[in-house]
Amino acid sequence: MIGILFQLLLWVQGVPTLPNQGGTITGTLLTEEARPAAHVRIAAMVQPENVADVSSAASLASIAETDELGRFQLENVPPGRYYVTAGRVENPTYFPGTVDIAKGRIVTVEAGLTVSSVNFSLNDYSDRAFEMVNAAVIIPVEIHFDGARVPIFSEHGKVALRLVQKSDGRTAEMPLSRVAITLPNATGEYRVSIENLPDEYEVRSLQYGSVDLMSRGLLISMANLPKAGPDEQISLTNLQSGVLIKRRAFGDTLQITGRLVPGSITSTTVLSVAVGSKQSAASVGIRVQGKVENAGQVEVYLSGKPGILFSDGTFEFRNVQPGRYFVAMINDASTSRQHGAVVTVGDHDVTDLKLEETNTLPIDVLSEFTQSGPPANELTSSMHSIRGHVTSASTHMPVAGIVTLRGYARSITYSLPADGEFEISNLLSGSYGLQIETFESSRINKDVVVGSDDVDLNLSVP
């Protein structure tokens, strides 16, 4: 039965043969550790017209399996020129022991004759599953400052290391508090700069290894990347956006040969940045300083005016005129809490200003307050609440539904229980938008101003 199936396989592949008109190929297959490669698939593959297109041209004239000692015998092979392959169909090893078909050796078979001593070693890629890693290229970064604090936001915007590829303008950025940057393209030349430093800082050096990036571009090539390990093959992706790493798969990945997974590869050279203070520092006037313990804050404002935010959570505003202000610490993440305070500035510095955590900041948090008379330094950031009782205009009975409070760049939703009572706490003084929506689809919108006291509302919905 097996012989019939084998002949049918040859007929389907277009390799006709008649009994006793074929030749034989014999040999021994070893592992990379020089041990017998037992029970491994062996085949005689017809030499394709174009080795670059093996998948569409390859036909198998004979298939066998090695025995316990790694020996094999391919029988009834039609006369012709063949590659002898071992291992997985999708990633074979070619005699005399290469995974590159261009380096494979042709075996010529004649009718009735035996080609012996076709001995070679099986590459591990052909014996095991493999995975393809689409690896982004990462450049390690070292930032050196004169002082201990590293600015991440300034009066000019977010402070960042910026890389711009000269060929297509693709850009990568990282805050100076981080230690690595991911390239948009794996190789190429990049312009390197530090953006939005505070006015009193200057870049003193930009180095990539021994290369001065103040006068030259950052040139990344495969030579900057780690060499392939013994079980890896490394090449650029077709679009050169990353590096393709072909490596052996282990564990649960053994049955998913050839799968593409994300990953990264890190440059062996470090990008080093040195930043220092300018020789002549500008007058800073009256300052407002403080710190927030919550990590992840990215921007800080004094009634709409950006300040300087450092990676340790400290912040500073300079040349502040007397008046009453909102201080707002804002995070990019919409689910993260925000921080704020109301402060009155007089004729001397405000130090150690503590910001309070809130679910959302007032809509007018970036608008400057007005105050008459000569103010004295005062912190007035105690939190307040909005309480409400909601009834139906027609029945005068409490209603249930949803309460939404709209603040600066963020809306928070609360449930309105069946008794129609709600309370929203942890709010700074300022303006908010309030929306009540009942389960009967009735809706009202109301602007609410929180002053120096809590707010109590009696609301009715249609």
Coordinates of N, CA, C and O in Angstrom, one line a residue, residues 51 56 200 221 238 292 322 380 384-385 418:
V51 N 17.0 29.0 -8.0 CA 17.1 28.7 -6.6 C 16.5 29.8 -5.7 O 16.2 29.6 -4.6
S56 N 8.0 27.4 -5.5 CA 7.2 27.2 -6.7 C 7.7 26.2 -7.6 O 7.0 25.7 -8.5
E200 N 17.6 78.5 30.6 CA 18.9 78.6 31.3 C 19.8 77.4 31.0 O 20.9 77.3 31.5
S221 N 23.7 51.4 11.3 CA 23.8 50.3 10.3 C 23.8 49.0 11.1 O 23.8 49.0 12.3
N238 N 11.9 44.0 4.9 CA 11.8 44.5 3.5 C 11.8 46.0 3.5 O 12.3 46.7 2.6
V292 N 5.0 67.2 43.5 CA 3.9 66.2 43.6 C 4.5 64.8 43.6 O 5.5 64.6 42.9
P322 N 2.2 89.4 41.3 CA 1.2 89.2 42.4 C -0.2 88.9 41.8 O -0.6 89.4 40.8
T380 N -5.0 78.3 49.0 CA -6.4 78.1 49.2 C -6.9 76.9 48.4 O -7.9 77.1 47.7
H384 N -13.6 70.7 47.6 CA -15.0 70.9 47.8 C -15.8 69.8 47.2 O -15.3 69.0 46.5
S385 N -17.1 69.8 47.4 CA -18.0 68.8 46.9 C -19.2 69.5 46.2 O -19.6 70.6 46.5
A418 N -31.5 55.4 43.0 CA -33.0 55.5 42.9 C -33.5 56.7 43.8 O -34.6 57.2 43.6

